[in-house]
Structures are given as C-alpha cells and as structure tokens.
PDB file of C-alpha atoms in Angstrom:
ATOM      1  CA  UNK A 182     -67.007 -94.853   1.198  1.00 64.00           C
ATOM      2  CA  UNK A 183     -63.441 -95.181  -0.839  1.00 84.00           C
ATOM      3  CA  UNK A 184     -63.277 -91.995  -3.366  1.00 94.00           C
ATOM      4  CA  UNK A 185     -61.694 -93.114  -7.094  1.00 97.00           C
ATOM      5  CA  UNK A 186     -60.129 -90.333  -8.549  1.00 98.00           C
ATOM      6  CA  UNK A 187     -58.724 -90.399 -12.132  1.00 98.00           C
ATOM      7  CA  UNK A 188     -55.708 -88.383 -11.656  1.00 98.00           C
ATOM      8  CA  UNK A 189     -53.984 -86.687 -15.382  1.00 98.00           C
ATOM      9  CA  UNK A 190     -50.760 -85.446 -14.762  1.00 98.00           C
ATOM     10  CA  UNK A 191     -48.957 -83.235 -17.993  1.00 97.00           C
ATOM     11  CA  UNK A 192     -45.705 -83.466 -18.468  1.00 97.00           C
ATOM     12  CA  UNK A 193     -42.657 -82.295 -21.559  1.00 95.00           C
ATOM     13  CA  UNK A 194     -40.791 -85.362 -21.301  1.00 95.00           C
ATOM     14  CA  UNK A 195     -38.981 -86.734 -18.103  1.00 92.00           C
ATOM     15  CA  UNK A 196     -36.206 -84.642 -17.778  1.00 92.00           C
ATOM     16  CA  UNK A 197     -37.900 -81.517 -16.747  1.00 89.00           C
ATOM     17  CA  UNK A 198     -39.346 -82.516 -12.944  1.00 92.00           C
ATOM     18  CA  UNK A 199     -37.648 -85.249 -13.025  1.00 92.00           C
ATOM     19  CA  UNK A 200     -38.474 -85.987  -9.469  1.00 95.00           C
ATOM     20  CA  UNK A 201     -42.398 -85.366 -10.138  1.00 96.00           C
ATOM     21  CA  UNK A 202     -44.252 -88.486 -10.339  1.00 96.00           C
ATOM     22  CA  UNK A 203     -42.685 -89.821  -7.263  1.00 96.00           C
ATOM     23  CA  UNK A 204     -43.433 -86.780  -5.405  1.00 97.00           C
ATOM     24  CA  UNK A 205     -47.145 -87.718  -6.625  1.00 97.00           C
ATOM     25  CA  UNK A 206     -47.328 -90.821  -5.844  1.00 96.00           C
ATOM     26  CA  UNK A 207     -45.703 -90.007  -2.500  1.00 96.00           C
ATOM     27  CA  UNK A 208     -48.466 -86.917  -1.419  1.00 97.00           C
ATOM     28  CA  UNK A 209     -51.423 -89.881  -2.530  1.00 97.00           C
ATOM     29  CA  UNK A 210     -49.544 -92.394  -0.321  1.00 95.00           C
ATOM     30  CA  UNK A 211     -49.789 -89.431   2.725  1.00 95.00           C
ATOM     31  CA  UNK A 212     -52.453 -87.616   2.192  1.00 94.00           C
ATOM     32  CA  UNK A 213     -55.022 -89.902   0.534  1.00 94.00           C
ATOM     33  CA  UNK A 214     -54.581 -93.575   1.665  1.00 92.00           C
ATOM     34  CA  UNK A 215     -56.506 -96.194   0.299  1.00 89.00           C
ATOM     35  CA  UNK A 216     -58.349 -93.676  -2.547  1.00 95.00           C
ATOM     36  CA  UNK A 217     -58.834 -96.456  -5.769  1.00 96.00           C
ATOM     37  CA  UNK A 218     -57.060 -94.262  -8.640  1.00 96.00           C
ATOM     38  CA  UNK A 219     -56.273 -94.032 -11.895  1.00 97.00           C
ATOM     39  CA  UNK A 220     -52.947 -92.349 -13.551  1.00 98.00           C
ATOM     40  CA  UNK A 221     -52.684 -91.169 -17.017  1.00 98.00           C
ATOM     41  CA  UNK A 222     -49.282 -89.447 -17.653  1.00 98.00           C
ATOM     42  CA  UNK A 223     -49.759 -87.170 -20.475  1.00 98.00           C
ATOM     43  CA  UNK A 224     -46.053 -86.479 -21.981  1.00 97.00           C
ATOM     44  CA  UNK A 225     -46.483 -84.182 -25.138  1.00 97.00           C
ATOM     45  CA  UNK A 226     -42.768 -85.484 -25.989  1.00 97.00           C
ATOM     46  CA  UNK A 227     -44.078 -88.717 -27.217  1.00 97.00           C
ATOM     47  CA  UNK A 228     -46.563 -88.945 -30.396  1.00 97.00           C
ATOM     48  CA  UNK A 229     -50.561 -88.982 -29.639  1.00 96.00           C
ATOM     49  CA  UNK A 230     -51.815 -92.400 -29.940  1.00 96.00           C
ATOM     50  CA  UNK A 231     -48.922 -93.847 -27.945  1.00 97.00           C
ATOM     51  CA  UNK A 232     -49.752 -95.496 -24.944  1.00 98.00           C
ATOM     52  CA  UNK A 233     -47.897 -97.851 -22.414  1.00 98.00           C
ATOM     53  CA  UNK A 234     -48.427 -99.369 -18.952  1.00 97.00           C
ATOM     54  CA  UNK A 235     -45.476 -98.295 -16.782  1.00 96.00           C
ATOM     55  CA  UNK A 236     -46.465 -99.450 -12.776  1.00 94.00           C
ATOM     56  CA  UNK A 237     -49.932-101.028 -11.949  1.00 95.00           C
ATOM     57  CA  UNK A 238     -52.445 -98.392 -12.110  1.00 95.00           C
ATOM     58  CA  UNK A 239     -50.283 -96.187 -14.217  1.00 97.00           C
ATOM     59  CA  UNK A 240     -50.595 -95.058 -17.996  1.00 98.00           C
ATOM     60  CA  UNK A 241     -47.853 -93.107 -20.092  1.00 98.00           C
ATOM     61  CA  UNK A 242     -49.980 -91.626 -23.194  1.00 98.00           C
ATOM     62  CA  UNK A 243     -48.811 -89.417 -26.044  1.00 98.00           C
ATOM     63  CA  UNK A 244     -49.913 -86.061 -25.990  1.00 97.00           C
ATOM     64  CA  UNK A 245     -50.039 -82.987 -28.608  1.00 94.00           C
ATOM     65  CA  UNK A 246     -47.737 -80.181 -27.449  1.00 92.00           C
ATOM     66  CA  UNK A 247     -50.357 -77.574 -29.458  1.00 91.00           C
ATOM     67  CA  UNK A 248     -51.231 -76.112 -25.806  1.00 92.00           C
ATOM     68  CA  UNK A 249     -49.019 -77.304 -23.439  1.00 92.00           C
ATOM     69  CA  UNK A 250     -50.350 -78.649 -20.159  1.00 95.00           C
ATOM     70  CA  UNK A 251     -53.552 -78.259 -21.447  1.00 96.00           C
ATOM     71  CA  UNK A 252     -53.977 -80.183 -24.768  1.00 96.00           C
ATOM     72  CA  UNK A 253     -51.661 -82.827 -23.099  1.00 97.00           C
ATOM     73  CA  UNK A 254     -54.562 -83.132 -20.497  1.00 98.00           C
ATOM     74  CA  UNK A 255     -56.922 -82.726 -23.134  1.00 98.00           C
ATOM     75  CA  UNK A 256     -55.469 -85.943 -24.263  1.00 98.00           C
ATOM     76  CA  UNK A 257     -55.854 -87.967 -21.039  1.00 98.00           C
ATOM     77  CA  UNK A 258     -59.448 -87.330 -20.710  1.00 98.00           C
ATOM     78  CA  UNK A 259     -59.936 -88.353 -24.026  1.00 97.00           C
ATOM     79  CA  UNK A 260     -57.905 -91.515 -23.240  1.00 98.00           C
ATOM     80  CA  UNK A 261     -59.939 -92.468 -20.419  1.00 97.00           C
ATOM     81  CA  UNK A 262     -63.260 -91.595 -22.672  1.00 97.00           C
ATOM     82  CA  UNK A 263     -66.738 -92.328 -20.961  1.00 96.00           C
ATOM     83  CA  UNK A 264     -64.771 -94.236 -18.293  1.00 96.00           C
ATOM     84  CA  UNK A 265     -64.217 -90.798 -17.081  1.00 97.00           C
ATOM     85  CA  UNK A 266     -67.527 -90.565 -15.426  1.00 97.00           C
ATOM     86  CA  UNK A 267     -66.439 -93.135 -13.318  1.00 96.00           C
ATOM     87  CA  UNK A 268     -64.415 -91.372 -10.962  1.00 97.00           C
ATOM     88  CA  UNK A 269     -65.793 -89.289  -7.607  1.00 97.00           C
ATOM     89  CA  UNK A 270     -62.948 -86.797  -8.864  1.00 98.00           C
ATOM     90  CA  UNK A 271     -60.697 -86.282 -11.541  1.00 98.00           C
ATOM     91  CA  UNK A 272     -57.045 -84.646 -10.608  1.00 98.00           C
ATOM     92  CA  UNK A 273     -55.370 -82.075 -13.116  1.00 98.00           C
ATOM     93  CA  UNK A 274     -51.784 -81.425 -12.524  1.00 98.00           C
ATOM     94  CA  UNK A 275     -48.812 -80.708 -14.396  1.00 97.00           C
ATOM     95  CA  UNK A 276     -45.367 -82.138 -13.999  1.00 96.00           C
ATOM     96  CA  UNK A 277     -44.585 -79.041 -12.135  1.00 94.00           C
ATOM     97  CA  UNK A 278     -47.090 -78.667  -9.646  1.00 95.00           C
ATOM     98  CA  UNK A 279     -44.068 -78.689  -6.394  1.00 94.00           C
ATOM     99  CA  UNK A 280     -43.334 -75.123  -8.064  1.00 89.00           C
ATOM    100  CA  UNK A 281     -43.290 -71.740  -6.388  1.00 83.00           C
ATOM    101  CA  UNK A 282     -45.916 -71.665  -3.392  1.00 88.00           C
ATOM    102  CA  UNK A 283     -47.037 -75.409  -2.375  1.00 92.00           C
ATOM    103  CA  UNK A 284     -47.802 -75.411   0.942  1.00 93.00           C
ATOM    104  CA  UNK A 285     -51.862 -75.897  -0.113  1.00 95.00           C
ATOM    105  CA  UNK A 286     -50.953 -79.099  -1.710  1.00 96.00           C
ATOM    106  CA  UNK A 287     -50.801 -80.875   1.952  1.00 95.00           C
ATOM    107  CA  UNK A 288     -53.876 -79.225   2.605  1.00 94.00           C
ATOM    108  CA  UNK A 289     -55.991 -81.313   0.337  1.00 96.00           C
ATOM    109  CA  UNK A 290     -57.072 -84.589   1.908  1.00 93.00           C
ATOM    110  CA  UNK A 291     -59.917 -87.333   1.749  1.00 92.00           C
ATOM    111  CA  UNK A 292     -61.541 -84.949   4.594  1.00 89.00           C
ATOM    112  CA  UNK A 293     -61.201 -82.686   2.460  1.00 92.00           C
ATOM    113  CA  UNK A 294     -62.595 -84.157  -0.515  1.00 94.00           C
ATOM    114  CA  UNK A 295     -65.220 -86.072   1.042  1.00 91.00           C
ATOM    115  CA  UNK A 296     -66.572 -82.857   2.608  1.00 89.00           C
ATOM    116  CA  UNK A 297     -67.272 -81.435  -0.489  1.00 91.00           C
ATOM    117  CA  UNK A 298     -67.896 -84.576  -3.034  1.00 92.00           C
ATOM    118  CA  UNK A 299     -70.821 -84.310  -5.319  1.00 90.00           C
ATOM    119  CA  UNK A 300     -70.806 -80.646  -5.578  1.00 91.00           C
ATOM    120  CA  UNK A 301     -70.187 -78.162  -8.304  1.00 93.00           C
ATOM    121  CA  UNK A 302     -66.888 -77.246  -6.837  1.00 95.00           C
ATOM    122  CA  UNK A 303     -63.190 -76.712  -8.215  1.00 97.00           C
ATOM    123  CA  UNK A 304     -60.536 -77.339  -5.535  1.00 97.00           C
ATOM    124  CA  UNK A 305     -57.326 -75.507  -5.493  1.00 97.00           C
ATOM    125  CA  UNK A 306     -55.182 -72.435  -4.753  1.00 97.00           C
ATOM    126  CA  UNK A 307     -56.658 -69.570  -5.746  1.00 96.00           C
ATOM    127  CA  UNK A 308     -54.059 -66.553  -7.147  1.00 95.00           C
ATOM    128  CA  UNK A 309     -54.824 -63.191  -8.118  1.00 94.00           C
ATOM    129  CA  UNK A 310     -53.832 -59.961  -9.180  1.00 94.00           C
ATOM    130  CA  UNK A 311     -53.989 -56.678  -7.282  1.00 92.00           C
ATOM    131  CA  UNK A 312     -56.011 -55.118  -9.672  1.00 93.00           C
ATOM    132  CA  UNK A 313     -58.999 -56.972 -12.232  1.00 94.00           C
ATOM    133  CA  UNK A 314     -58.223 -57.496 -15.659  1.00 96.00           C
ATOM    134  CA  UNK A 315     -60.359 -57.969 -18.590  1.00 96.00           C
ATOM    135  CA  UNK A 316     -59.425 -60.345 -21.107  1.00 96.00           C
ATOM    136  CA  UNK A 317     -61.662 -61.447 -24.264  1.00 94.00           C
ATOM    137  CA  UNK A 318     -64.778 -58.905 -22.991  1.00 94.00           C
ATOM    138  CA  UNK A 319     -64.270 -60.700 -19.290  1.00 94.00           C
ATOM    139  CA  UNK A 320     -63.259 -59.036 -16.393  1.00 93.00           C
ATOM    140  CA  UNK A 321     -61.574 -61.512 -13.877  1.00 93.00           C
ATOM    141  CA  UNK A 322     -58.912 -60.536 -11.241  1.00 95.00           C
ATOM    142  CA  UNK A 323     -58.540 -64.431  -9.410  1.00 96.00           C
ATOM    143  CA  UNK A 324     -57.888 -67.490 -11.200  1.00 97.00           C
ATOM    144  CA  UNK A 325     -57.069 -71.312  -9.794  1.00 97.00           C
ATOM    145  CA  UNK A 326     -53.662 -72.548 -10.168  1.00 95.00           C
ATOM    146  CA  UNK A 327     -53.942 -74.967 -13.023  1.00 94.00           C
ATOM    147  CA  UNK A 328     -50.895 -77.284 -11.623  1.00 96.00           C
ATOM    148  CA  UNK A 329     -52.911 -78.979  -9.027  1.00 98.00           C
ATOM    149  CA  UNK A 330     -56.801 -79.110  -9.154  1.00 98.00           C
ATOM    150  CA  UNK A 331     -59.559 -81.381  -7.992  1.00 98.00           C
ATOM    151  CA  UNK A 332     -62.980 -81.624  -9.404  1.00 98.00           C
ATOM    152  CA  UNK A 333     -65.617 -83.596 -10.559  1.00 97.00           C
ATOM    153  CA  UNK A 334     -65.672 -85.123 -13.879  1.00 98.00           C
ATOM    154  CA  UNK A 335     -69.381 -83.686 -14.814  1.00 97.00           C
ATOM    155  CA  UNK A 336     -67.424 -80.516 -14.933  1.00 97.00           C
ATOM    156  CA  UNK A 337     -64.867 -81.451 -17.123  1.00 95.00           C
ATOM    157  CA  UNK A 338     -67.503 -82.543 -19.783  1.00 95.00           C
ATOM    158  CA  UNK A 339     -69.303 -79.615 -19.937  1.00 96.00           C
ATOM    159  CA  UNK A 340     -66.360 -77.661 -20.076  1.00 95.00           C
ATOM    160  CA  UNK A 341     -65.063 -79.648 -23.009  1.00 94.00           C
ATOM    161  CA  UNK A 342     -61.984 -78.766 -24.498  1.00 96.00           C
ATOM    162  CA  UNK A 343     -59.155 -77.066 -22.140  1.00 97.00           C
ATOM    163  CA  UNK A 344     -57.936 -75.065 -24.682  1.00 96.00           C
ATOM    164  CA  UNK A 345     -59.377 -72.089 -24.817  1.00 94.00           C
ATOM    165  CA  UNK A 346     -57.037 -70.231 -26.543  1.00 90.00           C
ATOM    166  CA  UNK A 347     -54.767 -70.774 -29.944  1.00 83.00           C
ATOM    167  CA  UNK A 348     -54.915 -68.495 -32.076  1.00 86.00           C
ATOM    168  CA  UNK A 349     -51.504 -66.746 -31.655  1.00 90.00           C
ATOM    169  CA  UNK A 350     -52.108 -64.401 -34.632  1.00 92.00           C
ATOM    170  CA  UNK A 351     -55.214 -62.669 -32.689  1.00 93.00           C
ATOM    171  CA  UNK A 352     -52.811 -61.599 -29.454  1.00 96.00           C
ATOM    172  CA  UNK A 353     -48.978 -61.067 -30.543  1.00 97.00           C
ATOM    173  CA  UNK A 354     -47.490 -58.518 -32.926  1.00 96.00           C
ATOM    174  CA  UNK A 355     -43.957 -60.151 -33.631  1.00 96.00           C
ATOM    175  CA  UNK A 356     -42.283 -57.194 -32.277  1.00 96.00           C
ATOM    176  CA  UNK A 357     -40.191 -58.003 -28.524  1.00 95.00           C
ATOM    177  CA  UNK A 358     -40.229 -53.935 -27.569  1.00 94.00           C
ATOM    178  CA  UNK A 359     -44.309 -54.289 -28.132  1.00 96.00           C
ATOM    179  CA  UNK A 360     -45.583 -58.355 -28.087  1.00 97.00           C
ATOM    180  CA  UNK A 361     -48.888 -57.772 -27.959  1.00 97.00           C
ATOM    181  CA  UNK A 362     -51.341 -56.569 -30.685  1.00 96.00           C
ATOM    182  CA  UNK A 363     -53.503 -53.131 -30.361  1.00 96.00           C
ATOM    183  CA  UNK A 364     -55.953 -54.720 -30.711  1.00 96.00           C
ATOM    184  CA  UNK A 365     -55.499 -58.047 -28.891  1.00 96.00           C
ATOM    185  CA  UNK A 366     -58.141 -58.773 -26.572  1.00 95.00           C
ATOM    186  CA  UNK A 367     -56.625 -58.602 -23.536  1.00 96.00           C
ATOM    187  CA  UNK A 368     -56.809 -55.467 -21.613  1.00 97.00           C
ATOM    188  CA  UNK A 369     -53.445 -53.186 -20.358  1.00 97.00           C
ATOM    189  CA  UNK A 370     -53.678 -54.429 -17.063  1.00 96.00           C
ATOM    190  CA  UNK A 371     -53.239 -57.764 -17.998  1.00 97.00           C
ATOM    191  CA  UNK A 372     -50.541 -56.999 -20.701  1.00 97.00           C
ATOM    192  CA  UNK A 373     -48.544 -55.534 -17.947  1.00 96.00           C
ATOM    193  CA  UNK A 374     -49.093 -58.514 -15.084  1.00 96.00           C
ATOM    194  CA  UNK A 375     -47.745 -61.226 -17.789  1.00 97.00           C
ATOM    195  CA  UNK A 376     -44.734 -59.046 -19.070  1.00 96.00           C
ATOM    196  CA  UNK A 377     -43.942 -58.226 -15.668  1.00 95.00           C
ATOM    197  CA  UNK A 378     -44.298 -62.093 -14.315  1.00 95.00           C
ATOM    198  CA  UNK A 379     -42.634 -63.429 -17.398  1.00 96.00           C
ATOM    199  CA  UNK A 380     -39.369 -61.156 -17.684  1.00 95.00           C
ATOM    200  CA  UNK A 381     -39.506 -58.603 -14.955  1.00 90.00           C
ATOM    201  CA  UNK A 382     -40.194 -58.456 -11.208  1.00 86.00           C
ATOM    202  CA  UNK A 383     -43.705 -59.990 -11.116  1.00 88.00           C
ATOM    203  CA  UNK A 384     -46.839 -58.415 -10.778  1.00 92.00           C
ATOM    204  CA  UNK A 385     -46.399 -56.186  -7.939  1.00 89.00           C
ATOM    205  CA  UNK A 386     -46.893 -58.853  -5.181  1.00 87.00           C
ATOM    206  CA  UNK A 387     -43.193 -59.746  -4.212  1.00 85.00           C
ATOM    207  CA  UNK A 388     -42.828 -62.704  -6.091  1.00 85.00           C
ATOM    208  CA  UNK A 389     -40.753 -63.592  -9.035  1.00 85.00           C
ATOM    209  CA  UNK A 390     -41.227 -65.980 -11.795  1.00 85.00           C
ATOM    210  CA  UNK A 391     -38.273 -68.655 -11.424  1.00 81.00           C
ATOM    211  CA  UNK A 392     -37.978 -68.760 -15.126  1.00 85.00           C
ATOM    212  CA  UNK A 393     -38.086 -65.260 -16.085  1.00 91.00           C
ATOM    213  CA  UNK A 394     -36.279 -64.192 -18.835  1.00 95.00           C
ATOM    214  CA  UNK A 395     -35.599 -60.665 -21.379  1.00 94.00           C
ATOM    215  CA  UNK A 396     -37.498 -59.945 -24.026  1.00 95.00           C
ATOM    216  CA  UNK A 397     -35.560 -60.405 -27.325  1.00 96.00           C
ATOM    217  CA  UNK A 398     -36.335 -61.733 -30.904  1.00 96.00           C
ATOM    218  CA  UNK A 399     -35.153 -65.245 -29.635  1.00 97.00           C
ATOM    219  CA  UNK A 400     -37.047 -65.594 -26.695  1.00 97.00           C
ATOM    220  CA  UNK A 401     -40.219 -64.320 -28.115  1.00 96.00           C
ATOM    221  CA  UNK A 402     -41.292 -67.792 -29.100  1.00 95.00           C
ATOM    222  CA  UNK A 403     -41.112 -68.485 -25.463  1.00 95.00           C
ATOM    223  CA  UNK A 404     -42.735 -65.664 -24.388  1.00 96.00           C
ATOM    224  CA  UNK A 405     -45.905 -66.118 -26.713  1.00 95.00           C
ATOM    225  CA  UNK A 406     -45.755 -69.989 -25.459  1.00 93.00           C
ATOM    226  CA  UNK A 407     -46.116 -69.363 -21.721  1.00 94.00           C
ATOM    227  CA  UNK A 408     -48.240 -66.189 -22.431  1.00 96.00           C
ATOM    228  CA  UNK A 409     -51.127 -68.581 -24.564  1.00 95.00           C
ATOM    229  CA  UNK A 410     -50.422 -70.854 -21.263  1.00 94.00           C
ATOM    230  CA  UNK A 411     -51.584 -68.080 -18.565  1.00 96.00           C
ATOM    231  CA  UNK A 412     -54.260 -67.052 -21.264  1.00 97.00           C
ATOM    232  CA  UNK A 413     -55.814 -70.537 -20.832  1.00 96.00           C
ATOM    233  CA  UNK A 414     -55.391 -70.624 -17.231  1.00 97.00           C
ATOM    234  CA  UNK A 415     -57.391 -67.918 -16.834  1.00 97.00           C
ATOM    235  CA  UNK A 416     -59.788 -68.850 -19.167  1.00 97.00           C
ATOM    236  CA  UNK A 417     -60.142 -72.585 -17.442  1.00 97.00           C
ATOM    237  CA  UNK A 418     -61.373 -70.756 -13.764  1.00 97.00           C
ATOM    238  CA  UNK A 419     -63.645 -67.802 -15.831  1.00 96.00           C
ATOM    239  CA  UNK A 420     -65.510 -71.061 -17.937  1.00 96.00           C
ATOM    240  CA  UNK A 421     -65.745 -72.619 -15.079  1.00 97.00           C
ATOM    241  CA  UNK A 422     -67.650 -70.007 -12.992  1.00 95.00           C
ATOM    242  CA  UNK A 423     -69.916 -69.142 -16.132  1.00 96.00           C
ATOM    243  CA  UNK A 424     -70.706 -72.764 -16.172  1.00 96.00           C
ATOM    244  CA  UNK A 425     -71.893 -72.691 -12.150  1.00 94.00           C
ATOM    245  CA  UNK A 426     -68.946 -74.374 -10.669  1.00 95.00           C
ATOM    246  CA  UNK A 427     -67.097 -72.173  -8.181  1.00 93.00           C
ATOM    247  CA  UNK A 428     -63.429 -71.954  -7.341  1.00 94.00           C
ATOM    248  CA  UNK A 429     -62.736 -72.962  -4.342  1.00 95.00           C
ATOM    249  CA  UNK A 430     -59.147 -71.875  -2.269  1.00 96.00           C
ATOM    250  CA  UNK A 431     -58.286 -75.222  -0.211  1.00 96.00           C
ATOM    251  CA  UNK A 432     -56.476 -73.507   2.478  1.00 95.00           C
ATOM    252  CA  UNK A 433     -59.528 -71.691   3.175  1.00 93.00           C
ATOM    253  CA  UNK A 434     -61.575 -74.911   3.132  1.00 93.00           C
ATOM    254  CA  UNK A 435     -59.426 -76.857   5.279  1.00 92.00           C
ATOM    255  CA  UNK A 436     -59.715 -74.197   7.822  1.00 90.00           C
ATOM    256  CA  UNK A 437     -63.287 -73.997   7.200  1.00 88.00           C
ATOM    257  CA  UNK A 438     -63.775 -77.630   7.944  1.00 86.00           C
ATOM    258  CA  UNK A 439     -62.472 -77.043  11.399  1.00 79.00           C
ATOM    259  CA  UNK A 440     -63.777 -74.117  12.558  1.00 72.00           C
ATOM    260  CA  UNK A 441     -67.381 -72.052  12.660  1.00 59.00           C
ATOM    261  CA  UNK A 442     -67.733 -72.345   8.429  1.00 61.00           C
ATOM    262  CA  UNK A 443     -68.484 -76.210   8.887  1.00 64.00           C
ATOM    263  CA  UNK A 444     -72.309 -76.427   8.172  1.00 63.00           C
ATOM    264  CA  UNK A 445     -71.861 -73.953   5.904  1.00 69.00           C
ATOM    265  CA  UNK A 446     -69.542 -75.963   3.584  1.00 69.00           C
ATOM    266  CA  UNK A 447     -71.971 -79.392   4.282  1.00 68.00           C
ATOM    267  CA  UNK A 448     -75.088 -77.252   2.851  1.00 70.00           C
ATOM    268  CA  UNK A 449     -73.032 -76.004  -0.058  1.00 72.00           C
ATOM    269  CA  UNK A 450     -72.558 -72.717   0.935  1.00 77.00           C
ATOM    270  CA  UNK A 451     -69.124 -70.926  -0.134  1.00 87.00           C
ATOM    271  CA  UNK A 452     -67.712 -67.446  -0.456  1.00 90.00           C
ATOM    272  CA  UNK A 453     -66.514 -65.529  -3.020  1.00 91.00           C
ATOM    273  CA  UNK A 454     -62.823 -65.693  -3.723  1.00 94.00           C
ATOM    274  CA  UNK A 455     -62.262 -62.694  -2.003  1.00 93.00           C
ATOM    275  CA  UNK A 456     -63.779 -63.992   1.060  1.00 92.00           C
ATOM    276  CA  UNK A 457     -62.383 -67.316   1.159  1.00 94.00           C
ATOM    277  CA  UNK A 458     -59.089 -65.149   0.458  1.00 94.00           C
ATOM    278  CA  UNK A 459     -59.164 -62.915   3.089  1.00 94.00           C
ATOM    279  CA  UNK A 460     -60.606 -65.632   5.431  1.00 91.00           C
ATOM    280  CA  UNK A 461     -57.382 -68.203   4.673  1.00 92.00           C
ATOM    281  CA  UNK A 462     -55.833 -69.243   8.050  1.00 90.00           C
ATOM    282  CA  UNK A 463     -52.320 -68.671   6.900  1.00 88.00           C
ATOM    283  CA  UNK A 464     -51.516 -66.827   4.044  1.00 86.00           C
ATOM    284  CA  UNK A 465     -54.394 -64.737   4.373  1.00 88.00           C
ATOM    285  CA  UNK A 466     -54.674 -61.461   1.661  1.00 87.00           C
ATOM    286  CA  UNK A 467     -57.129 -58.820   3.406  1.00 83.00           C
ATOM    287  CA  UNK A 468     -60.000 -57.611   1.611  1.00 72.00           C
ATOM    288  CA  UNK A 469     -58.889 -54.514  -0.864  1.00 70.00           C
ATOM    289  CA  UNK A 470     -61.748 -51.675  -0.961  1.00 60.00           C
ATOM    290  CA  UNK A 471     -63.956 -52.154  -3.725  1.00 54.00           C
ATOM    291  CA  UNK A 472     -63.908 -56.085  -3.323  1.00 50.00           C
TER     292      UNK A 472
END
C-alpha cells in the first residue's frame, strides 16, 4: 500500500538554503519512490494569505514570521485544513534541515515508515543535553530535531498550535551581560546550554553552532529570536510525550528493523530515548548513570 504524506517545509525566503527544496525533492525521489505527496512551502517572507502553485504537487503559501519555523508551519497545516487527515504522514522540515549532523536523514525510508504507520510515534533524530533541564515546571534533557520529522497527522491536531512559546517579556531581561530574566522559567542549566550553543563553544558535547555569534546590544534581537526557537523545540517533543506519542531516534529504528528489536517495533514496543540512544548502530551515546 502507497503511503501519502503531506510534507510542510518552512522557509525565510529563497535566498537562505537556496539549494533546499531540490535537495528535498531529490531525498523523496531516493529514498521514498512512488509515496503520493503533497508540498506546502511555507515562506514567512511573503504575506499570509498568499498562495501559488509553483511545480505539480507543489504549493508556495505565505506565512507569519511571529515564530519562525514554527508559525510558518503553523500556516501550512492550516492551509491544507481537514484535508490534513488525509495523509498516512505529515513531514515537518525547515529550509535548513541538510544542517549540522544529517546522516539520519537517509535513514528514513518507506521501510521505515511503513514499519511503524498507524502508531503514536514521532520520527526523527533525537538530541540531548548531558545533563536534564527544566524549563516551564518540566524537566526534559532529549528533544527531536524539529528540521526533519515524520508523524501522523492525528498528532498534529491534538497538539494544535506549534507555538508554544511567545511571550518574550516572560524570559529576557534586555540586558546582553544577563539575557535572561530571574525569574524566567527556564532553569540554569538550560540558560547555560543555549548561551553556550548560541555564542560560545556549545553545550559541552564538541559541537559548535555554525552561526554563533557575541552577545552585544545589537545582536540581542537575534539572540532572543533563536532562543524563543529552541524554547519551542523543546516544547514540541515534551507536548508530544504528555500527549502519548513517543519520540522516536530513526537511526535506532532503522537498525532495529534489521536486527533482534524487529517484533518488538511490529507490536509497538519502543525504548526510552536513552535506550534507543545508547542502542543507535552508529553514533551511539552510552547510557550516563542515573539514566
């Protein structure tokens, strides 16, 4: 049976990535031939209500820049409205998504998806920090990357908005030497991990931001920007585990669709992240005491 997957990729414009929605439409060409799908290109350049057909099977919409990637994919699921329901899938990504670690991407295929169809399951890569982190009363410590995720659309609509965050004024103090407020709700941990990935030397993992920047009175704008953006990440993977549906790493699922984890993942059966994590085939993270 064919999968149709409604696929929403964000985007600031066509500059930025400029190579991006080739690179898409080449990985669904390779890695999932013959899927029935549906593009929405959500460009928060252009003015909401705008909408054009630009290739057979693709849509350039409008989009409101209020939350970045994620009211501009706000807007595509509202563009495709009850049709949404549709689709065996829907695919978030951002403009982006060939950024920093990729080598999961490849990993996703119609195996892959048709595995695990029909259940309450988020497919993507699965990051995390060393230590857990509490923000807004919620401790969470692994989060999915938001630049390339599968699931189904049932989750989307109890999920609702994307945005989980916007109120700037309830985490930043307008000062560069000390951004966030005493009593933001986000806890020092966490503080530390986004300054660090943002303008320093990441967050204590060996990688570096590629965009990082210092901390001055002009870039604070940015700053608060990409910081409400990792806010919301996070926030999309802990709503979606409160809601029941369960992050899933695909590296670890691809290997667990060829080796002794098989039945399991037929019968619904997953891991925590820390598991799937430390059971990755490459790129494996061991399990940390206290895990």
């Amino acid at each position: 049976m064919s999968l149709r997957i409604a696929v929403l990729m964000a985007r600031h414009g066509a500059v930025d990535h400029a190579n991006a929605l080739d690179d898409l439409n080449q990985y669904y060409a390779t890695q999932m031939p013959g899927v029935e799908r549906q593009l929405v290109v959500c460009d928060n350049t252009l003015p909401p209500g705008y909408a054009a057909e630009i290739a057979p099977g693709t849509v350039l919409i409008g989009a409101a820049d209020t939350a970045r990637e994620f009211s501009s994919l706000d807007a595509g699921i509202a563009f495709l409205g009850a049709g949404l329901m549709n689709f065996d899938y829907v695919h978030l990504t951002t403009s982006a998504f060939r950024q920093l670690y990729t080598a999961y991407i490849e990993r996703i295929s119609l195996a892959v998806l048709h595995a695990v169809r029909g259940r309450g399951v988020a497919i993507g890569h699965i990051d995390r920090y060393n230590e857990p982190t509490r923000l807004f009363g919620r401790s969470t410590q692994s989060w999915l990357r938001s630049s390339f995720v599968f699931l189904p659309p049932t989750e989307l609509r109890l999920l609702g908005s994307l945005v989980s965050v916007t109120r700037a004024s309830d985490i930043f103090s307008g000062d560069p030497a000390n951004p966030f407020r005493a009593d933001a709700p986000l806890d020092a941990n966490l503080r530390a991990n986004i300054i660090g990935w943002l303008t320093g030397a990441g967050t204590g993992q060996g990688v570096e931001w590629h965009s990082r920047f210092a901390l001055t009175p002009q870039t604070l704008p940015t700053f608060e920007a990409k910081t409400l953006a990792i806010l919301n990440e996070l926030s999309f993977s802990i709503r979606l585990r409160e809601q029941g549906c369960l992050p899933v790493d695909a590296t670890w699922l691809a290997g667990a669709l060829s080796g002794a984890s098989l039945g399991d993942v037929f019968a619904g059966v997953f891991p925590p992240w820390q598991v799937q994590l430390a059971e990755r085939p490459v790129d494996a993270v061991p399990l940390e005491p206290g895990w």
